[in-house]
PDB file of C-alpha atoms in Angstrom:
ATOM      1  CA  UNK A 257       0.037   0.217   0.133  1.00 39.00           C
ATOM      2  CA  UNK A 258       1.343   2.982  -1.751  1.00 49.00           C
ATOM      3  CA  UNK A 259       1.601   6.646   1.036  1.00 56.00           C
ATOM      4  CA  UNK A 260      -0.654   9.059   0.104  1.00 65.00           C
ATOM      5  CA  UNK A 261       1.092  12.784  -1.178  1.00 72.00           C
ATOM      6  CA  UNK A 262       2.556  14.633   1.458  1.00 79.00           C
ATOM      7  CA  UNK A 263       0.079  17.742   1.242  1.00 84.00           C
ATOM      8  CA  UNK A 264       1.071  20.871   0.236  1.00 87.00           C
ATOM      9  CA  UNK A 265       0.409  24.153   3.154  1.00 89.00           C
ATOM     10  CA  UNK A 266       0.125  25.704   0.486  1.00 90.00           C
ATOM     11  CA  UNK A 267      -3.639  23.769   0.504  1.00 92.00           C
ATOM     12  CA  UNK A 268      -4.492  25.247   4.061  1.00 96.00           C
ATOM     13  CA  UNK A 269      -7.567  26.538   5.018  1.00 96.00           C
ATOM     14  CA  UNK A 270      -6.364  28.840   7.361  1.00 97.00           C
ATOM     15  CA  UNK A 271      -9.311  31.676   8.459  1.00 96.00           C
ATOM     16  CA  UNK A 272      -8.846  34.361   6.237  1.00 95.00           C
ATOM     17  CA  UNK A 273      -9.327  37.095   9.238  1.00 96.00           C
ATOM     18  CA  UNK A 274      -6.869  35.935  11.784  1.00 96.00           C
ATOM     19  CA  UNK A 275      -4.629  33.570   9.573  1.00 96.00           C
ATOM     20  CA  UNK A 276      -4.292  31.430  12.244  1.00 97.00           C
ATOM     21  CA  UNK A 277      -5.789  27.229  12.222  1.00 98.00           C
ATOM     22  CA  UNK A 278      -6.480  25.210  15.510  1.00 98.00           C
ATOM     23  CA  UNK A 279      -4.054  22.762  16.025  1.00 98.00           C
ATOM     24  CA  UNK A 280      -4.591  19.440  18.234  1.00 98.00           C
ATOM     25  CA  UNK A 281      -1.656  18.108  19.629  1.00 97.00           C
ATOM     26  CA  UNK A 282      -1.443  14.285  20.585  1.00 94.00           C
ATOM     27  CA  UNK A 283       0.651  11.959  21.683  1.00 90.00           C
ATOM     28  CA  UNK A 284       2.221   9.873  19.486  1.00 86.00           C
ATOM     29  CA  UNK A 285       2.961   7.176  22.000  1.00 77.00           C
ATOM     30  CA  UNK A 286       0.286   7.054  24.378  1.00 77.00           C
ATOM     31  CA  UNK A 287      -2.707   8.038  21.765  1.00 81.00           C
ATOM     32  CA  UNK A 288      -3.800  10.750  24.757  1.00 86.00           C
ATOM     33  CA  UNK A 289      -4.792  14.767  23.939  1.00 94.00           C
ATOM     34  CA  UNK A 290      -2.269  17.072  25.028  1.00 95.00           C
ATOM     35  CA  UNK A 291      -3.906  20.027  23.886  1.00 96.00           C
ATOM     36  CA  UNK A 292      -4.637  22.827  21.885  1.00 97.00           C
ATOM     37  CA  UNK A 293      -3.617  25.370  20.511  1.00 97.00           C
ATOM     38  CA  UNK A 294      -2.665  27.831  17.490  1.00 98.00           C
ATOM     39  CA  UNK A 295      -0.534  28.473  13.890  1.00 97.00           C
ATOM     40  CA  UNK A 296       0.206  30.953  11.643  1.00 97.00           C
ATOM     41  CA  UNK A 297       1.209  29.980   7.761  1.00 96.00           C
ATOM     42  CA  UNK A 298       5.237  30.222   8.970  1.00 96.00           C
ATOM     43  CA  UNK A 299       4.785  28.508  12.594  1.00 97.00           C
ATOM     44  CA  UNK A 300       3.328  25.644  10.186  1.00 97.00           C
ATOM     45  CA  UNK A 301       6.227  25.631   8.777  1.00 96.00           C
ATOM     46  CA  UNK A 302       8.718  26.331  11.317  1.00 97.00           C
ATOM     47  CA  UNK A 303       6.997  23.332  12.640  1.00 97.00           C
ATOM     48  CA  UNK A 304       7.458  20.993   9.254  1.00 96.00           C
ATOM     49  CA  UNK A 305      11.414  22.556   8.704  1.00 96.00           C
ATOM     50  CA  UNK A 306      12.459  21.576  12.006  1.00 96.00           C
ATOM     51  CA  UNK A 307       9.985  19.515  14.080  1.00 96.00           C
ATOM     52  CA  UNK A 308       9.528  21.258  17.175  1.00 97.00           C
ATOM     53  CA  UNK A 309       5.886  21.690  17.360  1.00 98.00           C
ATOM     54  CA  UNK A 310       5.881  25.486  17.003  1.00 98.00           C
ATOM     55  CA  UNK A 311       2.929  27.493  17.572  1.00 98.00           C
ATOM     56  CA  UNK A 312       1.227  31.070  17.697  1.00 97.00           C
ATOM     57  CA  UNK A 313      -0.018  32.870  20.486  1.00 95.00           C
ATOM     58  CA  UNK A 314      -3.136  34.908  20.380  1.00 94.00           C
ATOM     59  CA  UNK A 315      -2.173  37.235  23.951  1.00 94.00           C
ATOM     60  CA  UNK A 316       1.224  37.738  23.195  1.00 94.00           C
ATOM     61  CA  UNK A 317       0.694  37.963  19.197  1.00 94.00           C
ATOM     62  CA  UNK A 318       4.111  36.391  18.295  1.00 95.00           C
ATOM     63  CA  UNK A 319       5.268  32.343  17.051  1.00 96.00           C
ATOM     64  CA  UNK A 320       6.279  30.231  20.078  1.00 95.00           C
ATOM     65  CA  UNK A 321       8.152  27.367  19.765  1.00 97.00           C
ATOM     66  CA  UNK A 322       6.890  24.569  22.958  1.00 96.00           C
ATOM     67  CA  UNK A 323       9.462  23.926  25.623  1.00 93.00           C
ATOM     68  CA  UNK A 324      12.084  26.765  24.098  1.00 93.00           C
ATOM     69  CA  UNK A 325      11.250  28.040  28.660  1.00 91.00           C
ATOM     70  CA  UNK A 326       9.970  24.793  30.605  1.00 90.00           C
ATOM     71  CA  UNK A 327      11.930  22.819  28.491  1.00 91.00           C
ATOM     72  CA  UNK A 328       8.996  20.398  28.304  1.00 93.00           C
ATOM     73  CA  UNK A 329       8.943  20.142  24.548  1.00 94.00           C
ATOM     74  CA  UNK A 330       7.210  18.368  21.783  1.00 96.00           C
ATOM     75  CA  UNK A 331       9.185  16.336  19.348  1.00 95.00           C
ATOM     76  CA  UNK A 332       6.799  16.005  16.130  1.00 96.00           C
ATOM     77  CA  UNK A 333       6.461  12.522  15.015  1.00 93.00           C
ATOM     78  CA  UNK A 334       4.061  14.085  11.880  1.00 93.00           C
ATOM     79  CA  UNK A 335       1.558  16.653  10.585  1.00 96.00           C
ATOM     80  CA  UNK A 336      -1.546  15.613   9.688  1.00 95.00           C
ATOM     81  CA  UNK A 337      -4.369  17.427   8.323  1.00 96.00           C
ATOM     82  CA  UNK A 338      -8.393  17.215   8.973  1.00 95.00           C
ATOM     83  CA  UNK A 339     -11.063  16.575   5.820  1.00 92.00           C
ATOM     84  CA  UNK A 340     -11.261  19.917   5.149  1.00 93.00           C
ATOM     85  CA  UNK A 341      -7.341  21.526   5.564  1.00 94.00           C
ATOM     86  CA  UNK A 342      -8.906  23.662   7.880  1.00 96.00           C
ATOM     87  CA  UNK A 343      -7.561  22.087  11.295  1.00 97.00           C
ATOM     88  CA  UNK A 344      -4.315  20.548  11.823  1.00 97.00           C
ATOM     89  CA  UNK A 345      -3.329  17.141  14.250  1.00 97.00           C
ATOM     90  CA  UNK A 346       0.468  17.426  15.557  1.00 97.00           C
ATOM     91  CA  UNK A 347       0.975  14.341  17.064  1.00 94.00           C
ATOM     92  CA  UNK A 348       4.259  14.476  18.963  1.00 94.00           C
ATOM     93  CA  UNK A 349       7.074  12.467  21.466  1.00 91.00           C
ATOM     94  CA  UNK A 350       6.248  15.113  24.578  1.00 91.00           C
ATOM     95  CA  UNK A 351       9.000  15.685  27.025  1.00 90.00           C
ATOM     96  CA  UNK A 352       7.407  16.575  30.209  1.00 87.00           C
ATOM     97  CA  UNK A 353       4.024  18.034  31.249  1.00 89.00           C
ATOM     98  CA  UNK A 354       2.737  19.563  28.491  1.00 92.00           C
ATOM     99  CA  UNK A 355      -0.430  21.040  30.446  1.00 92.00           C
ATOM    100  CA  UNK A 356       1.620  24.871  31.364  1.00 89.00           C
ATOM    101  CA  UNK A 357      -0.436  23.829  35.347  1.00 89.00           C
ATOM    102  CA  UNK A 358       2.183  21.241  35.681  1.00 87.00           C
ATOM    103  CA  UNK A 359      -0.015  18.541  34.146  1.00 87.00           C
ATOM    104  CA  UNK A 360       0.439  15.511  31.452  1.00 88.00           C
ATOM    105  CA  UNK A 361      -2.474  16.901  29.534  1.00 92.00           C
ATOM    106  CA  UNK A 362      -4.521  20.648  29.787  1.00 94.00           C
ATOM    107  CA  UNK A 363      -7.024  18.379  28.965  1.00 92.00           C
ATOM    108  CA  UNK A 364      -7.865  17.519  32.800  1.00 89.00           C
ATOM    109  CA  UNK A 365     -11.239  19.174  33.600  1.00 90.00           C
ATOM    110  CA  UNK A 366     -14.194  16.950  34.175  1.00 89.00           C
ATOM    111  CA  UNK A 367     -17.476  18.063  32.621  1.00 93.00           C
ATOM    112  CA  UNK A 368     -18.437  14.255  32.014  1.00 90.00           C
ATOM    113  CA  UNK A 369     -16.946  11.456  33.629  1.00 81.00           C
ATOM    114  CA  UNK A 370     -17.185   7.874  32.589  1.00 79.00           C
ATOM    115  CA  UNK A 371     -15.019   4.693  32.859  1.00 71.00           C
ATOM    116  CA  UNK A 372     -13.278   3.859  29.784  1.00 64.00           C
ATOM    117  CA  UNK A 373     -12.817   0.280  28.246  1.00 63.00           C
ATOM    118  CA  UNK A 374      -9.219  -1.025  30.396  1.00 60.00           C
ATOM    119  CA  UNK A 375      -6.963  -1.149  26.915  1.00 59.00           C
ATOM    120  CA  UNK A 376      -3.564  -2.291  29.059  1.00 69.00           C
ATOM    121  CA  UNK A 377      -0.912  -0.538  29.444  1.00 75.00           C
ATOM    122  CA  UNK A 378      -0.337   1.499  26.717  1.00 66.00           C
ATOM    123  CA  UNK A 379       0.030   4.910  27.728  1.00 74.00           C
ATOM    124  CA  UNK A 380       0.221   4.457  31.172  1.00 82.00           C
ATOM    125  CA  UNK A 381       3.536   4.275  31.890  1.00 86.00           C
ATOM    126  CA  UNK A 382       4.515   7.366  29.394  1.00 83.00           C
ATOM    127  CA  UNK A 383       2.441   8.815  31.622  1.00 83.00           C
ATOM    128  CA  UNK A 384       3.432   7.674  34.828  1.00 89.00           C
ATOM    129  CA  UNK A 385       6.886   8.306  33.771  1.00 89.00           C
ATOM    130  CA  UNK A 386       6.297  11.783  32.640  1.00 84.00           C
ATOM    131  CA  UNK A 387       4.736  12.715  36.413  1.00 87.00           C
ATOM    132  CA  UNK A 388       7.953  11.287  37.763  1.00 91.00           C
ATOM    133  CA  UNK A 389      10.295  13.314  35.685  1.00 88.00           C
ATOM    134  CA  UNK A 390       8.236  16.579  36.215  1.00 85.00           C
ATOM    135  CA  UNK A 391       8.723  15.958  39.967  1.00 89.00           C
ATOM    136  CA  UNK A 392      11.523  15.123  39.994  1.00 90.00           C
ATOM    137  CA  UNK A 393      12.576  18.547  38.159  1.00 86.00           C
ATOM    138  CA  UNK A 394       9.999  20.243  40.504  1.00 87.00           C
ATOM    139  CA  UNK A 395      11.055  18.389  43.455  1.00 90.00           C
ATOM    140  CA  UNK A 396       7.731  20.078  45.107  1.00 89.00           C
ATOM    141  CA  UNK A 397       7.149  19.745  49.222  1.00 89.00           C
ATOM    142  CA  UNK A 398       5.141  16.373  49.489  1.00 89.00           C
ATOM    143  CA  UNK A 399       6.106  14.432  46.593  1.00 92.00           C
ATOM    144  CA  UNK A 400       6.723  10.952  47.325  1.00 94.00           C
ATOM    145  CA  UNK A 401       9.062  11.165  44.605  1.00 94.00           C
ATOM    146  CA  UNK A 402      10.822  14.207  46.290  1.00 93.00           C
ATOM    147  CA  UNK A 403      11.770  12.562  48.940  1.00 93.00           C
ATOM    148  CA  UNK A 404      12.516   8.903  47.299  1.00 93.00           C
ATOM    149  CA  UNK A 405      15.012  11.395  44.825  1.00 94.00           C
ATOM    150  CA  UNK A 406      16.221  12.656  48.744  1.00 94.00           C
ATOM    151  CA  UNK A 407      16.693   9.254  49.612  1.00 93.00           C
ATOM    152  CA  UNK A 408      19.442   8.692  46.642  1.00 93.00           C
ATOM    153  CA  UNK A 409      19.117   5.799  44.098  1.00 92.00           C
ATOM    154  CA  UNK A 410      20.271   2.829  46.960  1.00 93.00           C
ATOM    155  CA  UNK A 411      16.703   3.694  48.317  1.00 92.00           C
ATOM    156  CA  UNK A 412      14.578   3.277  45.709  1.00 92.00           C
ATOM    157  CA  UNK A 413      16.677  -0.206  44.508  1.00 94.00           C
ATOM    158  CA  UNK A 414      15.961  -1.207  48.437  1.00 94.00           C
ATOM    159  CA  UNK A 415      12.076  -0.396  47.697  1.00 94.00           C
ATOM    160  CA  UNK A 416      12.239  -2.128  43.883  1.00 96.00           C
ATOM    161  CA  UNK A 417      13.740  -5.615  45.733  1.00 96.00           C
ATOM    162  CA  UNK A 418      10.938  -5.111  48.225  1.00 96.00           C
ATOM    163  CA  UNK A 419       8.023  -5.076  45.585  1.00 96.00           C
ATOM    164  CA  UNK A 420       9.830  -7.852  43.730  1.00 96.00           C
ATOM    165  CA  UNK A 421       9.271 -10.421  46.743  1.00 96.00           C
ATOM    166  CA  UNK A 422       5.408  -9.262  47.544  1.00 96.00           C
ATOM    167  CA  UNK A 423       5.112  -9.937  43.734  1.00 97.00           C
ATOM    168  CA  UNK A 424       5.947 -12.852  44.584  1.00 97.00           C
ATOM    169  CA  UNK A 425       4.598 -13.826  46.959  1.00 96.00           C
ATOM    170  CA  UNK A 426       1.304 -12.728  45.597  1.00 95.00           C
ATOM    171  CA  UNK A 427       1.343 -14.151  42.982  1.00 96.00           C
ATOM    172  CA  UNK A 428       2.002 -17.836  45.188  1.00 95.00           C
ATOM    173  CA  UNK A 429      -1.372 -17.340  46.967  1.00 95.00           C
ATOM    174  CA  UNK A 430      -3.804 -16.578  43.735  1.00 94.00           C
ATOM    175  CA  UNK A 431      -4.260 -13.624  45.292  1.00 93.00           C
ATOM    176  CA  UNK A 432      -5.150 -11.672  42.065  1.00 94.00           C
ATOM    177  CA  UNK A 433      -6.128  -8.020  43.538  1.00 94.00           C
ATOM    178  CA  UNK A 434      -2.602  -8.122  45.160  1.00 95.00           C
ATOM    179  CA  UNK A 435      -0.959  -9.109  42.324  1.00 95.00           C
ATOM    180  CA  UNK A 436      -2.425  -5.843  40.230  1.00 94.00           C
ATOM    181  CA  UNK A 437      -1.306  -3.696  42.915  1.00 96.00           C
ATOM    182  CA  UNK A 438       2.067  -5.550  43.936  1.00 96.00           C
ATOM    183  CA  UNK A 439       2.740  -5.187  40.434  1.00 96.00           C
ATOM    184  CA  UNK A 440       1.767  -2.128  40.010  1.00 95.00           C
ATOM    185  CA  UNK A 441       3.755  -0.627  43.330  1.00 96.00           C
ATOM    186  CA  UNK A 442       6.686  -2.270  41.210  1.00 96.00           C
ATOM    187  CA  UNK A 443       6.587  -0.637  37.875  1.00 96.00           C
ATOM    188  CA  UNK A 444       6.363   2.596  39.317  1.00 96.00           C
ATOM    189  CA  UNK A 445       9.522   2.514  41.398  1.00 97.00           C
ATOM    190  CA  UNK A 446      11.415   0.921  38.392  1.00 96.00           C
ATOM    191  CA  UNK A 447      10.539   3.735  36.064  1.00 95.00           C
ATOM    192  CA  UNK A 448      11.505   6.032  38.901  1.00 96.00           C
ATOM    193  CA  UNK A 449      14.873   3.938  38.961  1.00 96.00           C
ATOM    194  CA  UNK A 450      14.548   4.569  34.912  1.00 94.00           C
ATOM    195  CA  UNK A 451      14.335   8.249  35.613  1.00 92.00           C
ATOM    196  CA  UNK A 452      16.777   9.012  37.629  1.00 93.00           C
ATOM    197  CA  UNK A 453      19.039   6.749  35.268  1.00 93.00           C
ATOM    198  CA  UNK A 454      17.776   9.023  32.294  1.00 90.00           C
ATOM    199  CA  UNK A 455      15.962   5.898  30.579  1.00 91.00           C
ATOM    200  CA  UNK A 456      12.717   6.079  29.448  1.00 87.00           C
ATOM    201  CA  UNK A 457       9.791   3.950  28.542  1.00 87.00           C
ATOM    202  CA  UNK A 458      10.784   4.213  24.622  1.00 81.00           C
ATOM    203  CA  UNK A 459      13.934   3.453  25.485  1.00 86.00           C
ATOM    204  CA  UNK A 460      12.073  -0.666  27.140  1.00 89.00           C
ATOM    205  CA  UNK A 461      10.027  -0.400  24.089  1.00 84.00           C
ATOM    206  CA  UNK A 462      12.995  -0.753  21.233  1.00 85.00           C
ATOM    207  CA  UNK A 463      14.393  -3.343  22.822  1.00 89.00           C
ATOM    208  CA  UNK A 464      11.118  -5.636  23.292  1.00 87.00           C
ATOM    209  CA  UNK A 465      10.434  -4.430  19.574  1.00 84.00           C
ATOM    210  CA  UNK A 466      13.568  -5.318  18.179  1.00 86.00           C
ATOM    211  CA  UNK A 467      12.942  -8.369  19.724  1.00 85.00           C
ATOM    212  CA  UNK A 468       9.452  -9.152  19.070  1.00 80.00           C
ATOM    213  CA  UNK A 469       8.785 -12.268  16.888  1.00 76.00           C
ATOM    214  CA  UNK A 470      12.187 -13.210  17.384  1.00 73.00           C
ATOM    215  CA  UNK A 471      13.000 -16.706  18.680  1.00 69.00           C
ATOM    216  CA  UNK A 472      16.012 -18.706  20.503  1.00 62.00           C
ATOM    217  CA  UNK A 473      16.013 -15.639  22.595  1.00 60.00           C
ATOM    218  CA  UNK A 474      18.042 -16.439  25.589  1.00 59.00           C
ATOM    219  CA  UNK A 475      17.913 -15.371  29.199  1.00 58.00           C
ATOM    220  CA  UNK A 476      20.161 -15.399  31.857  1.00 57.00           C
ATOM    221  CA  UNK A 477      19.722 -18.628  32.988  1.00 56.00           C
ATOM    222  CA  UNK A 478      18.006 -21.472  31.811  1.00 55.00           C
ATOM    223  CA  UNK A 479      14.642 -22.181  33.454  1.00 50.00           C
ATOM    224  CA  UNK A 480      13.326 -25.056  34.901  1.00 50.00           C
TER     225      UNK A 480
END
């Protein structure tokens, strides 16, 4: 199946009065909607040229690059136009939180709540990791992440060892609820250790994807 021919920016329908086009920004890894902003023609072109998410600030009347001051950058994976060419979707790799409030996404104020179908861990680990990195950057008071960080890496490594034992015990007892809780604790502290060392979920995913479909992989020792 051939890829569609890329659309020219000249084919986009910018608002004739403001010269702007709305941009929805989505986390390319988790699929979560992060924010909505605006872009003028120059901002769109800069995004295409640099793969740095670039917008137009209506309040400041100037172009801005996401993360230029906060460090919470957006590396653009691809840009899609809607069917009418009058809105854009930026799919990005987000570093840290997307919202100026420190939240992972700008969309965190529910008007209507409901339970979405469970979709496994896809996206959840990225969101937790983003929260951990944001807490490590700001070290807010009363933050569990800040307290762990203050205790040094050895403290979290000890926690990983403890949680591993709890996982084994819950599995041995066939306690499904307890096992889910202990695995969640183990994953959280493992993500914390990764953040401290500078390893991202994407780094781990790359290793797993490289192994995917291969046979004959040998672990550190035989199981038996």
